[in-house]
Short mmCIF file of C-alpha atoms and ligand atoms in Angstrom, two decimals:
data_model
loop_
_atom_site.label_atom_id
_atom_site.label_comp_id
_atom_site.label_asym_id
_atom_site.label_seq_id
_atom_site.Cartn_x
_atom_site.Cartn_y
_atom_site.Cartn_z
CA UNK A 605 8.06 58.29 18.35
CA UNK A 606 5.90 56.12 20.56
CA UNK A 607 2.68 58.19 20.62
CA UNK A 608 2.72 59.36 17.02
CA UNK A 609 0.64 57.57 14.37
CA UNK A 610 2.52 54.88 12.46
CA UNK A 611 3.01 56.22 8.94
CA UNK A 612 3.18 52.71 7.49
CA UNK A 613 -0.29 51.83 8.78
CA UNK A 614 -3.02 52.81 6.26
CA UNK A 615 -5.54 52.96 9.10
CA UNK A 616 -3.37 55.28 11.19
CA UNK A 617 -2.47 57.51 8.23
CA UNK A 618 -6.18 57.84 7.34
CA UNK A 619 -6.90 58.67 11.00
CA UNK A 620 -4.13 61.27 11.06
CA UNK A 621 -5.33 62.92 7.85
CA UNK A 622 -8.89 63.04 9.27
CA UNK A 623 -7.54 64.56 12.48
CA UNK A 624 -5.70 67.21 10.43
CA UNK A 625 -8.89 67.82 8.43
CA UNK A 626 -6.82 67.19 5.28
CA UNK A 627 -7.65 65.41 2.04
CA UNK A 628 -4.60 64.37 -0.03
CA UNK A 629 -4.00 67.09 -2.61
CA UNK A 630 -3.70 65.59 -6.10
CA UNK A 631 -2.13 68.73 -7.53
CA UNK A 632 0.68 68.44 -4.98
CA UNK A 633 1.13 64.74 -5.76
CA UNK A 634 0.20 63.70 -2.24
CA UNK A 635 0.50 59.93 -2.51
CA UNK A 636 2.05 58.91 0.77
CA UNK A 637 4.43 55.95 0.85
CA UNK A 638 3.14 53.46 3.42
CA UNK A 639 5.40 50.48 2.64
CA UNK A 640 8.18 50.11 5.22
CA UNK A 641 10.36 48.00 2.88
CA UNK A 642 10.30 50.65 0.17
CA UNK A 643 11.00 53.46 2.62
CA UNK A 644 13.95 51.47 4.00
CA UNK A 645 15.12 50.79 0.46
CA UNK A 646 15.18 54.51 -0.39
CA UNK A 647 17.24 55.25 2.73
CA UNK A 648 19.62 52.36 1.97
CA UNK A 649 19.97 53.55 -1.64
CA UNK A 650 20.92 57.03 -0.45
CA UNK A 651 23.72 55.35 1.55
CA UNK A 652 23.37 57.82 4.43
CA UNK A 653 26.37 58.05 6.76
CA UNK A 654 26.52 59.93 10.10
CA UNK A 655 28.52 62.77 8.50
CA UNK A 656 25.97 63.34 5.68
CA UNK A 657 23.70 66.35 5.34
CA UNK A 658 20.54 65.29 3.52
CA UNK A 659 17.89 67.19 1.59
CA UNK A 660 14.36 65.81 1.38
CA UNK A 661 11.93 67.50 -1.01
CA UNK A 662 8.27 66.90 -0.19
CA UNK A 663 8.46 65.20 3.21
CA UNK A 664 4.65 65.05 3.53
CA UNK A 665 3.79 63.51 6.89
CA UNK A 666 7.41 62.46 7.48
CA UNK A 667 7.47 58.72 6.70
CA UNK A 668 10.87 59.00 5.01
CA UNK A 669 12.07 61.86 7.23
CA UNK A 670 11.75 59.79 10.40
CA UNK A 671 14.06 57.19 8.90
CA UNK A 672 16.68 59.73 7.78
CA UNK A 673 16.80 61.89 10.93
CA UNK A 674 18.44 59.24 13.16
CA UNK A 675 21.06 58.40 10.51
CA UNK A 676 22.26 61.78 9.21
CA UNK A 677 24.19 64.69 10.63
CA UNK A 678 21.41 66.98 9.39
CA UNK A 679 18.17 66.79 7.43
CA UNK A 680 16.71 69.76 5.56
CA UNK A 681 13.16 69.36 4.27
CA UNK A 682 11.29 71.53 1.79
CA UNK A 683 7.50 71.22 1.97
CA UNK A 684 5.00 73.36 0.09
CA UNK A 685 1.79 72.32 1.85
CA UNK A 686 1.24 74.36 5.05
CA UNK A 687 -0.81 71.55 6.65
CA UNK A 688 2.04 69.07 6.15
CA UNK A 689 4.59 71.67 7.31
CA UNK A 690 2.67 72.35 10.53
CA UNK A 691 2.34 68.66 11.28
CA UNK A 692 6.06 68.03 10.59
CA UNK A 693 7.00 70.75 13.07
CA UNK A 694 4.95 68.99 15.72
CA UNK A 695 6.28 65.55 14.81
CA UNK A 696 9.96 66.57 14.85
CA UNK A 697 10.04 69.25 17.54
CA UNK A 698 13.28 70.84 18.69
CA UNK A 699 15.53 68.33 16.91
CA UNK A 700 18.92 69.94 16.42
CA UNK A 701 19.54 68.21 13.09
CA UNK A 702 16.12 68.84 11.48
CA UNK A 703 15.31 71.99 9.48
CA UNK A 704 12.06 72.65 7.65
CA UNK A 705 11.79 75.12 4.79
CA UNK A 706 8.12 75.85 4.13
CA UNK A 707 8.19 76.70 0.44
CA UNK A 708 7.80 75.53 -3.11
CA UNK A 709 11.06 73.68 -3.86
CA UNK A 710 11.17 75.43 -7.23
CA UNK A 711 11.50 78.77 -5.43
CA UNK A 712 14.38 77.67 -3.19
CA UNK A 713 18.00 78.41 -4.06
CA UNK A 714 19.03 74.76 -4.06
CA UNK A 715 22.64 75.46 -5.00
CA UNK A 716 22.96 77.61 -1.87
CA UNK A 717 21.84 74.61 0.23
CA UNK A 718 24.35 72.33 -1.50
CA UNK A 719 27.17 74.83 -1.18
CA UNK A 720 26.36 75.05 2.55
CA UNK A 721 27.12 71.31 2.86
CA UNK A 722 24.10 69.23 1.82
CA UNK A 723 25.64 66.30 -0.03
CA UNK A 724 22.76 63.82 -0.49
CA UNK A 725 19.11 63.91 -1.52
CA UNK A 726 16.50 61.34 -0.50
CA UNK A 727 12.92 61.98 -1.55
CA UNK A 728 9.63 60.69 -2.81
CA UNK A 729 9.32 63.57 -5.25
CA UNK A 730 6.08 65.32 -6.21
CA UNK A 731 5.65 63.82 -9.67
CA UNK A 732 4.49 66.99 -11.45
CA UNK A 733 7.83 68.73 -10.82
CA UNK A 734 10.17 65.71 -10.57
CA UNK A 735 11.87 66.02 -13.98
CA UNK A 736 12.37 69.74 -13.57
CA UNK A 737 13.84 69.30 -10.09
CA UNK A 738 16.21 66.55 -11.20
CA UNK A 739 17.58 68.71 -14.01
CA UNK A 740 17.80 71.81 -11.77
CA UNK A 741 19.72 69.88 -9.12
CA UNK A 742 22.03 68.29 -11.69
CA UNK A 743 22.83 71.72 -13.09
CA UNK A 744 23.77 73.14 -9.67
CA UNK A 745 27.43 74.02 -9.31
CA UNK A 746 27.62 72.25 -5.91
CA UNK A 747 25.41 69.32 -6.95
CA UNK A 748 25.02 66.53 -4.36
CA UNK A 749 27.09 63.34 -4.54
CA UNK A 750 24.16 60.96 -4.45
CA UNK A 751 20.38 61.03 -4.81
CA UNK A 752 17.83 58.31 -4.05
CA UNK A 753 14.50 59.34 -5.50
CA UNK A 754 11.07 57.89 -6.01
CA UNK A 755 9.61 59.04 -9.30
CA UNK A 756 7.05 57.89 -11.83
CA UNK A 757 8.20 54.67 -13.52
CA UNK A 758 7.76 56.24 -16.95
CA UNK A 759 10.08 59.10 -15.93
CA UNK A 760 12.56 56.60 -14.48
CA UNK A 761 12.64 54.88 -17.88
CA UNK A 762 13.54 58.19 -19.51
CA UNK A 763 16.19 58.82 -16.89
CA UNK A 764 18.06 55.52 -17.35
CA UNK A 765 17.51 54.52 -20.99
CA UNK A 766 20.63 54.37 -23.17
CA UNK A 767 21.00 55.91 -26.61
CA UNK A 768 19.05 53.99 -29.23
CA UNK A 769 16.11 53.12 -27.00
CA UNK A 770 12.71 54.72 -27.40
CA UNK A 771 12.79 56.41 -23.96
CA UNK A 772 16.19 58.04 -24.52
CA UNK A 773 15.98 61.82 -24.64
CA UNK A 774 16.49 65.22 -23.04
CA UNK A 775 15.96 64.17 -19.38
CA UNK A 776 18.42 61.29 -19.53
CA UNK A 777 20.98 63.37 -21.41
CA UNK A 778 20.87 66.54 -19.29
CA UNK A 779 21.03 64.61 -16.00
CA UNK A 780 23.44 62.07 -17.52
CA UNK A 781 26.02 64.78 -18.11
CA UNK A 782 26.45 65.01 -14.35
CA UNK A 783 25.15 61.69 -12.95
CA UNK A 784 25.17 57.95 -13.52
CA UNK A 785 21.49 57.03 -13.31
CA UNK A 786 20.19 53.58 -12.34
CA UNK A 787 16.77 52.10 -11.71
CA UNK A 788 16.82 50.37 -8.32
CA UNK A 789 13.29 49.09 -7.85
CA UNK A 790 9.85 49.30 -9.39
CA UNK A 791 7.05 50.21 -6.95
CA UNK A 792 3.43 49.11 -7.21
CA UNK A 793 0.70 51.74 -6.72
CA UNK A 794 -0.50 49.70 -3.72
CA UNK A 795 2.53 50.88 -1.71
CA UNK A 796 1.00 54.39 -1.56
CA UNK A 797 -1.99 55.97 0.09
CA UNK A 798 -3.98 56.95 -1.90
CA UNK A 799 -2.62 54.71 -4.69
CA UNK A 800 -1.52 56.68 -7.78
CA UNK A 801 -2.74 55.61 -11.22
CA UNK A 802 0.78 54.75 -12.37
CA UNK A 803 3.71 52.58 -11.26
CA UNK A 804 6.67 54.28 -9.62
CA UNK A 805 10.36 53.48 -9.22
CA UNK A 806 13.28 54.18 -6.92
CA UNK A 807 16.23 55.55 -8.86
CA UNK A 808 19.80 56.18 -7.81
CA UNK A 809 21.76 59.10 -9.23
CA UNK A 810 25.49 59.00 -8.49
CA UNK A 811 27.51 62.10 -9.34
CA UNK A 812 30.11 61.67 -12.08
CA UNK A 813 33.60 62.66 -10.98
CA UNK A 814 33.95 64.75 -14.10
CA UNK A 815 30.86 66.00 -15.97
CA UNK A 816 30.61 64.86 -19.59
CA UNK A 817 30.94 68.47 -20.74
CA UNK A 818 32.66 71.58 -19.38
CA UNK A 819 30.77 74.32 -17.56
CA UNK A 820 31.29 76.92 -20.28
CA UNK A 821 30.12 74.62 -23.11
CA UNK A 822 27.07 73.30 -21.21
CA UNK A 823 24.59 76.09 -22.21
CA UNK A 824 25.28 75.47 -25.92
CA UNK A 825 25.16 71.69 -25.34
CA UNK A 826 21.73 72.02 -23.70
CA UNK A 827 20.38 74.26 -26.43
CA UNK A 828 21.70 71.91 -29.12
CA UNK A 829 20.20 68.78 -27.51
CA UNK A 830 16.86 70.47 -26.92
CA UNK A 831 16.48 71.78 -30.46
CA UNK A 832 17.64 68.51 -32.04
CA UNK A 833 15.24 66.44 -29.93
CA UNK A 834 12.34 68.67 -30.96
CA UNK A 835 12.92 67.04 -34.38
CA UNK A 836 13.97 63.61 -33.11
CA UNK A 837 12.81 61.69 -36.21
CA UNK A 838 14.98 63.78 -38.54
CA UNK A 839 18.59 63.07 -39.49
CA UNK A 840 21.15 65.03 -37.50
CA UNK A 841 22.86 66.29 -40.66
CA UNK A 842 19.58 67.74 -41.95
CA UNK A 843 18.81 69.36 -38.58
CA UNK A 844 22.22 71.04 -38.34
CA UNK A 845 22.08 72.23 -41.96
CA UNK A 846 18.71 73.87 -41.26
CA UNK A 847 20.34 75.61 -38.29
CA UNK A 848 22.83 77.11 -40.72
CA UNK A 849 25.80 75.16 -39.42
CA UNK A 850 28.64 74.67 -41.94
CA UNK A 851 30.47 72.50 -42.96
CA UNK A 852 28.05 70.00 -41.42
CA UNK A 853 29.59 66.74 -42.53
CA UNK A 854 33.11 67.76 -41.52
CA UNK A 855 31.98 68.80 -38.03
CA UNK A 856 29.84 65.68 -37.64
CA UNK A 857 32.75 63.53 -38.80
CA UNK A 858 35.03 65.09 -36.18
CA UNK A 859 32.40 64.32 -33.53
CA UNK A 860 32.17 60.69 -34.74
CA UNK A 861 28.58 61.17 -35.91
CA UNK A 862 27.13 60.17 -39.29
CA UNK A 863 24.96 62.62 -41.25
CA UNK A 864 22.06 60.12 -41.28
CA UNK A 865 21.97 59.35 -37.54
CA UNK A 866 18.89 60.40 -35.54
CA UNK A 867 19.23 62.40 -32.28
CA UNK A 868 17.95 59.41 -30.28
CA UNK A 869 20.95 57.31 -31.39
CA UNK A 870 23.67 59.74 -30.29
CA UNK A 871 25.25 59.06 -26.89
CA UNK A 872 26.03 61.83 -24.38
CA UNK A 873 29.75 61.72 -25.15
CA UNK A 874 29.18 62.33 -28.87
CA UNK A 875 26.70 65.17 -28.13
CA UNK A 876 29.41 66.65 -25.91
CA UNK A 877 32.04 66.40 -28.65
CA UNK A 878 29.66 68.01 -31.14
CA UNK A 879 28.89 70.88 -28.74
CA UNK A 880 32.61 71.39 -28.09
CA UNK A 881 33.27 71.59 -31.83
CA UNK A 882 30.44 74.09 -32.28
CA UNK A 883 31.33 76.27 -29.35
N1 LIG B 349 7.61 62.02 1.49
C1 LIG B 349 6.22 61.68 1.70
C2 LIG B 349 6.06 60.20 1.52
O1 LIG B 349 6.94 59.58 0.95
O2 LIG B 349 5.03 59.67 1.93
C3 LIG B 349 5.28 62.46 0.78
C4 LIG B 349 5.62 62.39 -0.70
S1 LIG B 349 4.35 63.03 -1.74
C5 LIG B 349 4.63 62.05 -3.19
C6 LIG B 349 4.98 64.57 -2.30
C7 LIG B 349 5.09 65.67 -1.25
O3 LIG B 349 5.66 66.84 -1.86
C8 LIG B 349 3.79 66.15 -0.62
O4 LIG B 349 3.93 66.26 0.75
C9 LIG B 349 3.53 67.53 -1.26
O5 LIG B 349 2.80 68.40 -0.43
C10 LIG B 349 4.93 68.01 -1.49
N2 LIG B 349 5.10 68.95 -2.60
C11 LIG B 349 4.41 68.98 -3.77
N3 LIG B 349 4.90 69.92 -4.59
C12 LIG B 349 5.93 70.50 -3.94
C13 LIG B 349 6.83 71.54 -4.27
N4 LIG B 349 6.77 72.16 -5.45
N5 LIG B 349 7.77 71.89 -3.36
C14 LIG B 349 7.84 71.26 -2.16
N6 LIG B 349 7.01 70.26 -1.79
C15 LIG B 349 6.05 69.89 -2.67
#
């Protein structure tokens, strides 16, 4: 794209935004990645092959998009901001493998996109909806094989922390049923324009061959985890007793869980066994 502004040059990005008459929208999490190494790292983490169909949520000005388009069979982008959407259409005109959906990603039927063949996601997610999107995607029936995402570092900690650690909780468990989550790289605020107040991180989510719990037991599993974590400092035996579950200690014993354990110490596999026994 010889005549287009370089999206890794702060000066050129500022010039482009001025030309578009646009000020980065905080509510939409518009912190544009301007570090070429990080952008390349996200693409490498997604492991994009020529036969892959990729979804990007929140393409913004297209810094990541322009790296994915030459590598993938197809790229579908969902962008909520009409100014960004209009610019993207002019930056990637008439490309056979590029599709733009101008919408709020939360209003898009993501499972329909995945069932139509999208098998990877690469994105610098809007932080306000990142956790919700990760869970919604994980819960899709045709969930993608691999996702490389930039998210807030604090959310990344919750995504990857094992049972027993202070960040372990609902996000890590619900996504962990379907994905192996790893933190790939921490990102300094200075890699963005404008810089956010917090650190970020690139995470990799690789689909598990077999989810930790069956499709029919998942709704009960989710409800159980959510209500137990709303009382995370209490003992699991006490929580279940208050829910009217009987005989608590027998069921817990069968799931390999002690009455006195706290929700934050129970691994996904033991939550799954407990949900199976209760279902
Ligand atoms: N991908 C670009 C980059 O890396 O520089 C921009 C990433 S910026 C963190 C997030 C982008 O998501 C913005 O372009 C914003 O307009 C868009 N966005 C925010 N909320 C959205 C939503 N609910 N659905 C779709 N796009 C959204």
